[in-house]
Amino acid sequence: MITLLAFLIRIQNLGYPKNLVFDETYYAKDAWSLLKFGYERNWPDDANAQVVAGTPDVYSSTAEFVVHPPLGKLLIGVGEHFFGMNSFGWRISAVVFGSLLVFFTIRLARRLSRSTLIGAIAGILLTFDGLAFVMSRIALLDIFQAFFLVAAVACVVADRDWFRARLADHLDARGLPDLRGAFGPLVLWRPWRLAAGVLFGLALGTKWNSIYILAVFGVLSVLWDVGARRLAGADFKAWLALLADGVPAFVTMVLVAAGVYVATWAGWFATEGGWDRDWGDRNPDSPLVRAFGRPFASWLWYHKEIYDFHTGDFINHAAHPYDAHPAGWLLMLRPIGIDAVNDIRPGTDGCVGPENCIRVISAMGTPVLWWMAAIALVVCVVWWIGGRDWRFGVPVLAAMATYLPWFNYTDRPQFFFYAITIIPFTVIGLAMVMGLILGPAGSPGRRRGAIIVGVAVALVAANFAWIYPVLTDQLLPYSQWLARMWLRSWI
């Protein structure tokens, strides 16, 4: 029901505005040419106007150099296939995956906390987050990446429970109280771990920086195996799991993820016109061609060019008015404007005056939620390390794996909307801290804790309602827009 609520809120008036906003100008058109040809093509300068006018097939015959893998654009293209090359068509997939992001956030919070109530709280909080809302309503790649990452982490945590249950079954079947110093069974078939590998591969097929969270949770998953075997009585032999469980884990998660990633480029391999598709033909004597063959060598060379773009002088010397240093992301110090029409004069576009009006779409989080989540993250660290409660480490590690790597790239413009991969995990952390405030069922302070948590959730919902007009391009008098810009850095 919470997922359905999120879907209904997000799909409302989805086709407005009808124009391509922000980076939809790249991804919606790339998706359309991927549908048509299996690779991205260039578009003329006036393509946006022609797409909005209903004549989208104005792409050129030349391949476009694109700097992200194709999966996110393919998912956008699914909506365009069923609903057409229009604003609803290129945004509907984001709505679906943004709603499913809420679902998997609930499931992950539920598994960590062992509380349906805490899972529900996490889902409600994410439903009413402004950034998650906006990113679920525009045709960008990041909402798909966030979904795959949360789902992958949920599978890794499910694998932890699954493996411990297999160890328990092993002991129970033999009537043993513990392993008595033995290593225990070698369990090669790990369905949840395999599912995590597939989902991590899909995340990589959307955006490359998903590799950091794959690395963190791949290592963590094996360390959990060590801990499970120690708990089961394997003693020092539990450390053999670093090899005995670690190698299969590498195959199941890393190699499977790599295979899935390559598969997301199937359209590029199956066609002849993609960017650099003929590089191997043009460079037959290259060591890459001799080692891997022409198609795969061309693909590897293309990846080198993408990496050079992301780390090269062009991007490092670029500037953008919404550049946001990652140090301010968790406190939402610099949200980004997605679309804006400024200085709408009275008598124009419904503006009644006496002051000028404005329409904006701001990719901003719900401030009360983000600020509480930042505080809760600190509490999670304390409870994880000081309280030795592994559950609180999951949202901390997941959030940091999607956040800290950005500090390596502060020379280039960075944007607050990248934090869409952070907020599901910090919301889970906040929900778990709220669980601490609630306390166990039947405890003397339960009523007081319920009041505190209820007020906090209500404040988030009220705050979301307050900023809703600046998330949805609604007409506002300038003073009403300014009243929602609580910090000068938001303007």
Short mmCIF file of C-alpha atoms in Angstrom, two decimals:
data_model
loop_
_atom_site.label_atom_id
_atom_site.label_comp_id
_atom_site.label_asym_id
_atom_site.label_seq_id
_atom_site.Cartn_x
_atom_site.Cartn_y
_atom_site.Cartn_z
CA MET A 1 0.00 0.00 0.00
CA ILE A 2 2.89 2.37 0.72
CA THR A 3 4.44 1.55 -2.64
CA LEU A 4 1.10 2.18 -4.33
CA LEU A 5 0.82 5.51 -2.50
CA ALA A 6 4.28 6.47 -3.75
CA PHE A 7 3.28 5.53 -7.31
CA LEU A 8 0.04 7.53 -7.22
CA ILE A 9 1.79 10.61 -5.85
CA ARG A 10 4.53 10.41 -8.46
CA ILE A 11 2.39 9.77 -11.52
CA GLN A 12 0.09 12.73 -10.88
CA ASN A 13 0.33 15.18 -13.82
CA LEU A 14 3.47 13.40 -14.99
CA GLY A 15 3.38 14.77 -18.52
CA TYR A 16 3.80 18.36 -17.31
CA PRO A 17 5.88 20.19 -18.35
CA LYS A 18 5.76 18.82 -21.88
CA ASN A 19 9.23 20.00 -22.82
CA LEU A 20 12.50 18.17 -22.23
CA VAL A 21 13.81 19.41 -18.88
CA PHE A 22 17.44 19.44 -17.79
CA ASP A 23 19.35 16.32 -18.95
CA GLU A 24 16.23 14.75 -20.42
CA THR A 25 17.54 16.44 -23.55
CA TYR A 26 20.19 13.68 -23.66
CA TYR A 27 18.62 10.60 -22.15
CA ALA A 28 15.11 10.74 -23.62
CA LYS A 29 16.48 11.20 -27.13
CA ASP A 30 19.23 8.62 -26.61
CA ALA A 31 16.56 6.16 -25.49
CA TRP A 32 14.54 6.79 -28.63
CA SER A 33 17.49 6.17 -30.96
CA LEU A 34 18.45 3.07 -28.95
CA LEU A 35 14.96 1.73 -29.58
CA LYS A 36 15.26 2.43 -33.28
CA PHE A 37 18.83 1.38 -34.00
CA GLY A 38 20.41 -0.32 -30.96
CA TYR A 39 22.83 2.57 -30.42
CA GLU A 40 22.65 6.31 -29.76
CA ARG A 41 22.61 8.76 -32.67
CA ASN A 42 23.26 12.48 -32.89
CA TRP A 43 20.39 14.94 -33.11
CA PRO A 44 20.09 18.36 -34.80
CA ASP A 45 20.14 21.54 -32.74
CA ASP A 46 16.39 22.08 -33.04
CA ALA A 47 15.53 18.49 -32.13
CA ASN A 48 13.91 19.34 -28.79
CA ALA A 49 11.36 21.62 -30.39
CA GLN A 50 10.55 19.03 -33.03
CA VAL A 51 10.19 16.25 -30.44
CA VAL A 52 7.75 18.36 -28.42
CA ALA A 53 5.87 19.21 -31.64
CA GLY A 54 5.32 15.50 -32.25
CA THR A 55 7.92 14.78 -34.94
CA PRO A 56 10.64 12.91 -33.05
CA ASP A 57 12.32 11.02 -35.88
CA VAL A 58 14.75 13.80 -36.72
CA TYR A 59 17.94 12.07 -35.56
CA SER A 60 20.96 12.14 -37.82
CA SER A 61 22.71 9.13 -39.34
CA THR A 62 25.90 9.50 -37.26
CA ALA A 63 26.69 7.82 -33.96
CA GLU A 64 26.75 9.92 -30.77
CA PHE A 65 29.56 9.76 -28.22
CA VAL A 66 27.79 8.96 -24.95
CA VAL A 67 29.50 8.68 -21.58
CA HIS A 68 27.17 6.36 -19.65
CA PRO A 69 26.26 2.69 -20.24
CA PRO A 70 23.01 2.03 -22.08
CA LEU A 71 20.75 0.29 -19.53
CA GLY A 72 19.13 3.35 -17.95
CA LYS A 73 18.34 4.73 -21.39
CA LEU A 74 16.93 1.38 -22.48
CA LEU A 75 14.57 1.46 -19.48
CA ILE A 76 13.49 4.98 -20.42
CA GLY A 77 12.94 3.62 -23.92
CA VAL A 78 10.51 1.00 -22.60
CA GLY A 79 8.14 3.80 -21.61
CA GLU A 80 8.64 5.50 -24.97
CA HIS A 81 7.86 2.24 -26.74
CA PHE A 82 4.50 1.82 -25.01
CA PHE A 83 3.41 5.46 -24.64
CA GLY A 84 5.25 7.27 -27.42
CA MET A 85 8.02 9.84 -27.65
CA ASN A 86 6.33 12.35 -25.37
CA SER A 87 6.81 13.67 -21.86
CA PHE A 88 4.68 10.94 -20.27
CA GLY A 89 6.39 8.23 -22.31
CA TRP A 90 9.95 9.19 -21.42
CA ARG A 91 9.12 9.67 -17.69
CA ILE A 92 6.87 6.72 -16.86
CA SER A 93 9.73 4.24 -16.36
CA ALA A 94 11.25 6.56 -13.77
CA VAL A 95 7.91 6.57 -11.91
CA VAL A 96 7.78 2.77 -11.89
CA PHE A 97 11.34 2.33 -10.68
CA GLY A 98 11.06 5.22 -8.22
CA SER A 99 8.04 3.49 -6.69
CA LEU A 100 9.83 0.13 -6.62
CA LEU A 101 12.71 1.89 -4.87
CA VAL A 102 10.27 2.60 -2.04
CA PHE A 103 9.25 -1.08 -2.02
CA PHE A 104 12.81 -2.39 -1.72
CA THR A 105 13.65 0.23 0.89
CA ILE A 106 10.76 -1.13 2.96
CA ARG A 107 11.94 -4.71 2.48
CA LEU A 108 15.56 -3.93 3.41
CA ALA A 109 14.52 -1.94 6.50
CA ARG A 110 12.12 -4.74 7.47
CA ARG A 111 14.80 -7.41 7.21
CA LEU A 112 17.38 -5.39 9.15
CA SER A 113 15.04 -4.33 11.94
CA ARG A 114 12.84 -7.47 12.03
CA SER A 115 9.97 -5.00 12.36
CA THR A 116 7.21 -4.43 9.83
CA LEU A 117 6.52 -1.10 11.51
CA ILE A 118 10.10 0.12 11.00
CA GLY A 119 10.01 -1.02 7.38
CA ALA A 120 6.77 0.89 6.88
CA ILE A 121 8.25 4.02 8.46
CA ALA A 122 11.23 3.87 6.10
CA GLY A 123 8.90 3.54 3.12
CA ILE A 124 6.71 6.44 4.21
CA LEU A 125 9.73 8.67 4.77
CA LEU A 126 11.14 7.92 1.30
CA THR A 127 7.71 8.41 -0.25
CA PHE A 128 7.71 11.97 1.08
CA ASP A 129 11.29 12.85 0.17
CA GLY A 130 11.46 15.67 -2.34
CA LEU A 131 14.60 14.45 -4.13
CA ALA A 132 13.27 10.89 -4.52
CA PHE A 133 10.00 12.38 -5.75
CA VAL A 134 11.57 14.62 -8.40
CA MET A 135 14.03 11.99 -9.61
CA SER A 136 11.08 9.59 -10.00
CA ARG A 137 9.41 12.03 -12.38
CA ILE A 138 12.16 12.93 -14.85
CA ALA A 139 14.01 10.86 -17.43
CA LEU A 140 17.46 10.73 -15.84
CA LEU A 141 19.54 7.65 -15.09
CA ASP A 142 20.02 8.02 -11.36
CA ILE A 143 16.67 6.69 -10.14
CA PHE A 144 17.34 3.39 -11.93
CA GLN A 145 20.79 3.16 -10.39
CA ALA A 146 19.37 3.84 -6.92
CA PHE A 147 16.77 1.10 -7.38
CA PHE A 148 19.29 -1.52 -8.47
CA LEU A 149 21.70 -0.65 -5.65
CA VAL A 150 19.08 -0.84 -2.90
CA ALA A 151 17.72 -4.09 -4.31
CA ALA A 152 21.26 -5.53 -4.54
CA VAL A 153 22.08 -4.62 -0.94
CA ALA A 154 18.76 -6.12 0.14
CA CYS A 155 19.80 -9.38 -1.55
CA VAL A 156 23.21 -9.36 0.17
CA VAL A 157 21.51 -8.98 3.56
CA ALA A 158 19.02 -11.72 2.65
CA ASP A 159 21.98 -13.95 1.76
CA ARG A 160 23.38 -13.40 5.26
CA ASP A 161 20.19 -14.75 6.80
CA TRP A 162 19.95 -17.56 4.24
CA PHE A 163 23.50 -18.79 4.86
CA ARG A 164 23.08 -18.76 8.64
CA ALA A 165 19.90 -20.75 8.25
CA ARG A 166 21.82 -23.35 6.18
CA LEU A 167 24.45 -23.62 8.93
CA ALA A 168 21.71 -24.07 11.51
CA ASP A 169 20.07 -26.75 9.36
CA HIS A 170 23.44 -28.51 9.03
CA LEU A 171 23.85 -28.66 12.80
CA ASP A 172 20.25 -29.63 13.41
CA ALA A 173 20.37 -32.48 10.89
CA ARG A 174 23.37 -33.97 12.72
CA GLY A 175 22.15 -33.28 16.22
CA LEU A 176 25.20 -31.11 16.96
CA PRO A 177 25.24 -28.10 19.30
CA ASP A 178 28.01 -26.48 17.21
CA LEU A 179 30.68 -27.28 14.61
CA ARG A 180 33.19 -28.35 17.32
CA GLY A 181 36.06 -26.63 15.58
CA ALA A 182 35.24 -27.92 12.09
CA PHE A 183 34.89 -25.54 9.15
CA GLY A 184 31.39 -26.66 8.32
CA PRO A 185 29.65 -27.18 4.99
CA LEU A 186 30.84 -25.48 1.83
CA VAL A 187 27.69 -23.94 0.38
CA LEU A 188 28.22 -23.07 -3.28
CA TRP A 189 24.61 -22.45 -4.29
CA ARG A 190 23.74 -19.05 -2.83
CA PRO A 191 20.63 -17.78 -4.70
CA TRP A 192 20.46 -14.42 -2.94
CA ARG A 193 24.12 -13.77 -3.58
CA LEU A 194 23.60 -14.61 -7.25
CA ALA A 195 20.65 -12.22 -7.38
CA ALA A 196 22.85 -9.53 -5.83
CA GLY A 197 25.46 -10.10 -8.54
CA VAL A 198 22.85 -9.67 -11.26
CA LEU A 199 21.48 -6.50 -9.66
CA PHE A 200 24.94 -5.01 -9.14
CA GLY A 201 25.63 -5.71 -12.82
CA LEU A 202 22.45 -3.87 -13.78
CA ALA A 203 23.49 -0.96 -11.55
CA LEU A 204 26.87 -0.86 -13.30
CA GLY A 205 25.05 -0.96 -16.62
CA THR A 206 23.34 2.25 -15.56
CA LYS A 207 26.25 4.15 -14.01
CA TRP A 208 29.86 3.13 -13.40
CA ASN A 209 30.18 4.47 -9.85
CA SER A 210 28.04 1.55 -8.67
CA ILE A 211 31.32 -0.36 -8.51
CA TYR A 212 32.14 1.11 -5.09
CA ILE A 213 29.14 -0.32 -3.31
CA LEU A 214 29.68 -3.67 -5.06
CA ALA A 215 33.22 -3.74 -3.66
CA VAL A 216 32.12 -2.83 -0.13
CA PHE A 217 29.29 -5.34 0.08
CA GLY A 218 31.24 -8.07 -1.69
CA VAL A 219 33.88 -7.89 1.05
CA LEU A 220 31.28 -7.47 3.78
CA SER A 221 29.36 -10.53 2.60
CA VAL A 222 32.45 -12.73 2.98
CA LEU A 223 33.24 -11.24 6.41
CA TRP A 224 29.69 -12.12 7.43
CA ASP A 225 30.45 -15.71 6.39
CA VAL A 226 33.49 -15.69 8.67
CA GLY A 227 31.33 -14.40 11.51
CA ALA A 228 28.62 -16.99 10.88
CA ARG A 229 31.08 -19.86 10.98
CA ARG A 230 32.68 -18.54 14.16
CA LEU A 231 29.27 -18.28 15.78
CA ALA A 232 28.52 -21.85 14.69
CA GLY A 233 31.69 -23.06 16.44
CA ALA A 234 34.31 -23.21 13.68
CA ASP A 235 36.84 -21.35 15.88
CA PHE A 236 39.97 -20.23 14.01
CA LYS A 237 39.02 -22.33 10.97
CA ALA A 238 36.28 -19.79 10.30
CA TRP A 239 38.92 -17.59 8.68
CA LEU A 240 39.28 -20.17 5.93
CA ALA A 241 36.01 -18.69 4.69
CA LEU A 242 38.03 -15.81 3.23
CA LEU A 243 39.14 -18.31 0.60
CA ALA A 244 36.55 -21.09 0.66
CA ASP A 245 33.57 -18.72 0.64
CA GLY A 246 35.41 -15.72 -0.81
CA VAL A 247 36.29 -17.26 -4.17
CA PRO A 248 32.72 -18.43 -4.91
CA ALA A 249 31.49 -15.03 -3.73
CA PHE A 250 33.84 -13.33 -6.20
CA VAL A 251 32.49 -15.49 -9.00
CA THR A 252 28.84 -15.08 -7.99
CA MET A 253 28.93 -11.35 -7.37
CA VAL A 254 31.83 -9.78 -9.26
CA LEU A 255 32.10 -12.01 -12.33
CA VAL A 256 28.34 -12.31 -12.68
CA ALA A 257 28.04 -8.54 -12.34
CA ALA A 258 30.70 -8.11 -15.03
CA GLY A 259 28.87 -10.51 -17.33
CA VAL A 260 25.56 -8.73 -16.81
CA TYR A 261 27.27 -5.40 -17.46
CA VAL A 262 28.65 -6.61 -20.79
CA ALA A 263 25.20 -7.95 -21.68
CA THR A 264 23.69 -4.49 -21.25
CA TRP A 265 25.74 -3.45 -24.30
CA ALA A 266 24.12 -6.12 -26.48
CA GLY A 267 22.61 -3.53 -28.83
CA TRP A 268 26.00 -1.93 -29.45
CA PHE A 269 27.57 -5.32 -30.22
CA ALA A 270 24.68 -6.48 -32.41
CA THR A 271 24.77 -3.42 -34.68
CA GLU A 272 27.46 -1.76 -36.75
CA GLY A 273 26.82 1.95 -36.37
CA GLY A 274 27.59 2.67 -32.71
CA TRP A 275 30.35 4.99 -31.57
CA ASP A 276 33.78 3.35 -32.06
CA ARG A 277 32.09 0.16 -33.27
CA ASP A 278 34.55 0.05 -36.19
CA TRP A 279 37.63 1.01 -34.15
CA GLY A 280 38.99 -2.54 -34.39
CA ASP A 281 38.59 -2.48 -38.17
CA ARG A 282 40.50 0.79 -38.31
CA ASN A 283 43.25 -0.44 -35.98
CA PRO A 284 43.83 -4.11 -36.90
CA ASP A 285 47.40 -4.10 -35.58
CA SER A 286 46.49 -2.88 -32.10
CA PRO A 287 47.44 -5.22 -29.23
CA LEU A 288 43.85 -4.95 -28.05
CA VAL A 289 42.58 -6.29 -31.36
CA ARG A 290 45.09 -9.13 -31.41
CA ALA A 291 44.20 -10.08 -27.82
CA PHE A 292 40.41 -9.70 -27.83
CA GLY A 293 39.21 -9.56 -31.40
CA ARG A 294 37.83 -6.54 -33.22
CA PRO A 295 34.35 -6.11 -31.62
CA PHE A 296 35.49 -6.51 -28.00
CA ALA A 297 38.64 -4.45 -28.58
CA SER A 298 36.50 -1.67 -30.03
CA TRP A 299 34.28 -1.87 -26.94
CA LEU A 300 37.29 -1.65 -24.60
CA TRP A 301 38.66 1.34 -26.51
CA TYR A 302 35.29 3.05 -26.24
CA HIS A 303 35.45 2.53 -22.47
CA LYS A 304 38.85 4.18 -22.41
CA GLU A 305 37.40 7.21 -24.15
CA ILE A 306 34.50 7.36 -21.68
CA TYR A 307 36.94 7.21 -18.77
CA ASP A 308 39.09 9.93 -20.35
CA PHE A 309 36.01 12.14 -20.64
CA HIS A 310 35.04 11.69 -16.98
CA THR A 311 38.57 12.42 -15.76
CA GLY A 312 39.90 14.71 -18.49
CA ASP A 313 40.57 18.42 -18.79
CA PHE A 314 37.21 19.24 -20.35
CA ILE A 315 35.11 18.07 -17.44
CA ASN A 316 37.63 19.21 -14.83
CA HIS A 317 37.66 22.76 -16.18
CA ALA A 318 33.88 22.95 -16.64
CA ALA A 319 31.72 25.19 -14.47
CA HIS A 320 28.04 25.06 -13.54
CA PRO A 321 25.87 27.39 -11.44
CA TYR A 322 24.46 24.42 -9.51
CA ASP A 323 27.82 22.87 -8.72
CA ALA A 324 27.46 21.37 -5.23
CA HIS A 325 30.45 20.17 -3.23
CA PRO A 326 29.65 16.74 -1.74
CA ALA A 327 30.57 18.01 1.73
CA GLY A 328 27.18 19.72 1.78
CA TRP A 329 25.04 16.92 0.36
CA LEU A 330 23.92 15.26 3.59
CA LEU A 331 22.68 18.63 4.88
CA MET A 332 21.25 19.56 1.47
CA LEU A 333 23.13 22.85 1.26
CA ARG A 334 22.90 23.27 -2.53
CA PRO A 335 19.97 21.61 -4.33
CA ILE A 336 19.72 21.84 -8.10
CA GLY A 337 17.21 23.56 -10.32
CA ILE A 338 15.82 21.19 -12.96
CA ASP A 339 13.59 23.64 -14.78
CA ALA A 340 12.58 27.27 -14.22
CA VAL A 341 10.56 30.07 -15.76
CA ASN A 342 11.45 33.28 -13.94
CA ASP A 343 9.83 36.73 -13.84
CA ILE A 344 6.36 35.76 -15.06
CA ARG A 345 4.57 39.10 -15.15
CA PRO A 346 1.06 39.68 -13.74
CA GLY A 347 -1.58 38.80 -16.29
CA THR A 348 0.69 36.19 -17.88
CA ASP A 349 0.40 32.42 -17.44
CA GLY A 350 -2.14 32.79 -14.63
CA CYS A 351 -0.03 35.16 -12.53
CA VAL A 352 -2.46 37.54 -10.79
CA GLY A 353 0.11 39.89 -9.25
CA PRO A 354 0.85 42.35 -7.88
CA GLU A 355 4.31 40.77 -7.84
CA ASN A 356 5.93 38.65 -10.53
CA CYS A 357 5.52 34.87 -10.41
CA ILE A 358 7.83 31.94 -10.95
CA ARG A 359 7.65 28.27 -11.98
CA VAL A 360 10.44 25.92 -10.89
CA ILE A 361 11.30 22.28 -10.49
CA SER A 362 13.89 22.03 -7.74
CA ALA A 363 15.55 18.70 -7.10
CA MET A 364 15.66 19.26 -3.37
CA GLY A 365 15.19 16.81 -0.57
CA THR A 366 12.59 17.32 2.13
CA PRO A 367 14.71 19.41 4.52
CA VAL A 368 13.35 18.05 7.81
CA LEU A 369 13.92 14.50 6.56
CA TRP A 370 17.49 15.11 5.36
CA TRP A 371 18.53 16.88 8.53
CA MET A 372 17.06 14.19 10.78
CA ALA A 373 18.64 11.48 8.60
CA ALA A 374 22.08 13.13 8.91
CA ILE A 375 21.79 13.07 12.70
CA ALA A 376 20.51 9.49 12.62
CA LEU A 377 23.53 8.44 10.55
CA VAL A 378 25.80 9.48 13.43
CA VAL A 379 23.63 7.51 15.85
CA CYS A 380 23.88 4.49 13.56
CA VAL A 381 27.69 4.70 13.64
CA VAL A 382 27.65 4.77 17.44
CA TRP A 383 25.21 1.86 17.69
CA TRP A 384 27.13 -0.14 15.09
CA ILE A 385 30.61 0.31 16.57
CA GLY A 386 29.87 1.09 20.21
CA GLY A 387 26.84 -1.17 20.52
CA ARG A 388 28.30 -3.86 18.24
CA ASP A 389 25.02 -4.14 16.36
CA TRP A 390 25.83 -5.15 12.77
CA ARG A 391 22.42 -4.06 11.50
CA PHE A 392 23.20 -0.37 11.94
CA GLY A 393 26.38 -0.80 9.92
CA VAL A 394 24.47 -1.69 6.75
CA PRO A 395 22.90 1.74 6.09
CA VAL A 396 26.14 3.45 7.15
CA LEU A 397 28.35 1.44 4.81
CA ALA A 398 25.89 1.61 1.94
CA ALA A 399 25.44 5.36 2.26
CA MET A 400 29.18 6.00 2.52
CA ALA A 401 29.98 3.71 -0.42
CA THR A 402 27.74 5.83 -2.63
CA TYR A 403 28.87 9.12 -1.08
CA LEU A 404 32.56 9.25 -0.14
CA PRO A 405 33.98 8.35 -3.59
CA TRP A 406 32.65 11.67 -4.93
CA PHE A 407 35.27 13.51 -2.86
CA ASN A 408 37.90 12.20 -5.29
CA TYR A 409 36.32 14.23 -8.10
CA THR A 410 35.70 17.65 -6.59
CA ASP A 411 37.64 19.33 -9.44
CA ARG A 412 34.68 18.69 -11.74
CA PRO A 413 31.11 19.99 -11.36
CA GLN A 414 29.00 17.81 -9.08
CA PHE A 415 25.30 17.97 -8.43
CA PHE A 416 23.08 17.30 -5.45
CA PHE A 417 20.83 14.92 -7.37
CA TYR A 418 23.66 12.35 -7.32
CA ALA A 419 22.66 11.89 -3.67
CA ILE A 420 19.54 9.96 -4.74
CA THR A 421 21.64 6.82 -4.19
CA ILE A 422 22.35 7.94 -0.59
CA ILE A 423 18.92 8.87 0.76
CA PRO A 424 17.31 5.39 0.72
CA PHE A 425 20.04 4.13 3.03
CA THR A 426 20.02 7.15 5.35
CA VAL A 427 16.22 6.88 5.52
CA ILE A 428 16.62 3.26 6.61
CA GLY A 429 19.09 4.39 9.25
CA LEU A 430 16.63 7.03 10.46
CA ALA A 431 13.81 4.49 10.64
CA MET A 432 16.00 2.16 12.69
CA VAL A 433 16.90 4.99 15.08
CA MET A 434 13.18 5.70 15.38
CA GLY A 435 12.88 2.05 16.35
CA LEU A 436 15.27 2.70 19.21
CA ILE A 437 13.13 5.64 20.29
CA LEU A 438 9.99 3.51 20.13
CA GLY A 439 11.55 0.76 22.21
CA PRO A 440 10.27 -2.82 22.56
CA ALA A 441 6.55 -3.51 22.45
CA GLY A 442 5.03 -3.22 25.91
CA SER A 443 7.93 -1.18 27.34
CA PRO A 444 7.01 1.67 29.76
CA GLY A 445 8.30 4.37 27.39
CA ARG A 446 6.57 3.02 24.29
CA ARG A 447 3.78 5.60 24.35
CA ARG A 448 6.19 8.52 24.69
CA GLY A 449 8.40 7.08 21.93
CA ALA A 450 5.38 6.62 19.66
CA ILE A 451 4.46 10.28 20.12
CA ILE A 452 8.00 11.41 19.23
CA VAL A 453 8.20 9.19 16.15
CA GLY A 454 4.67 10.08 15.05
CA VAL A 455 5.42 13.79 15.28
CA ALA A 456 8.67 13.34 13.34
CA VAL A 457 6.95 11.45 10.50
CA ALA A 458 4.13 14.01 10.43
CA LEU A 459 6.69 16.84 10.18
CA VAL A 460 8.29 15.15 7.17
CA ALA A 461 4.92 14.77 5.45
CA ALA A 462 3.98 18.40 6.23
CA ASN A 463 7.36 19.64 5.01
CA PHE A 464 6.93 17.69 1.77
CA ALA A 465 3.51 19.27 1.27
CA TRP A 466 5.03 22.71 1.83
CA ILE A 467 7.75 22.29 -0.80
CA TYR A 468 5.50 20.36 -3.23
CA PRO A 469 4.87 23.41 -5.46
CA VAL A 470 8.61 23.86 -6.11
CA LEU A 471 8.96 20.17 -6.93
CA THR A 472 6.23 20.22 -9.57
CA ASP A 473 6.63 23.46 -11.56
CA GLN A 474 3.56 25.08 -9.99
CA LEU A 475 2.95 28.80 -10.40
CA LEU A 476 4.01 30.73 -7.28
CA PRO A 477 4.27 34.43 -6.47
CA TYR A 478 7.92 35.24 -6.03
CA SER A 479 7.53 35.80 -2.28
CA GLN A 480 5.91 32.37 -1.87
CA TRP A 481 8.79 30.73 -3.70
CA LEU A 482 11.27 32.63 -1.56
CA ALA A 483 9.46 31.48 1.61
CA ARG A 484 10.35 27.90 0.65
CA MET A 485 14.02 28.71 0.14
CA TRP A 486 15.09 28.39 3.77
CA LEU A 487 18.81 28.78 3.09
CA ARG A 488 20.45 31.43 0.91
CA SER A 489 22.44 28.68 -0.82
CA TRP A 490 19.17 27.25 -2.16
CA ILE A 491 18.49 30.31 -4.30
#
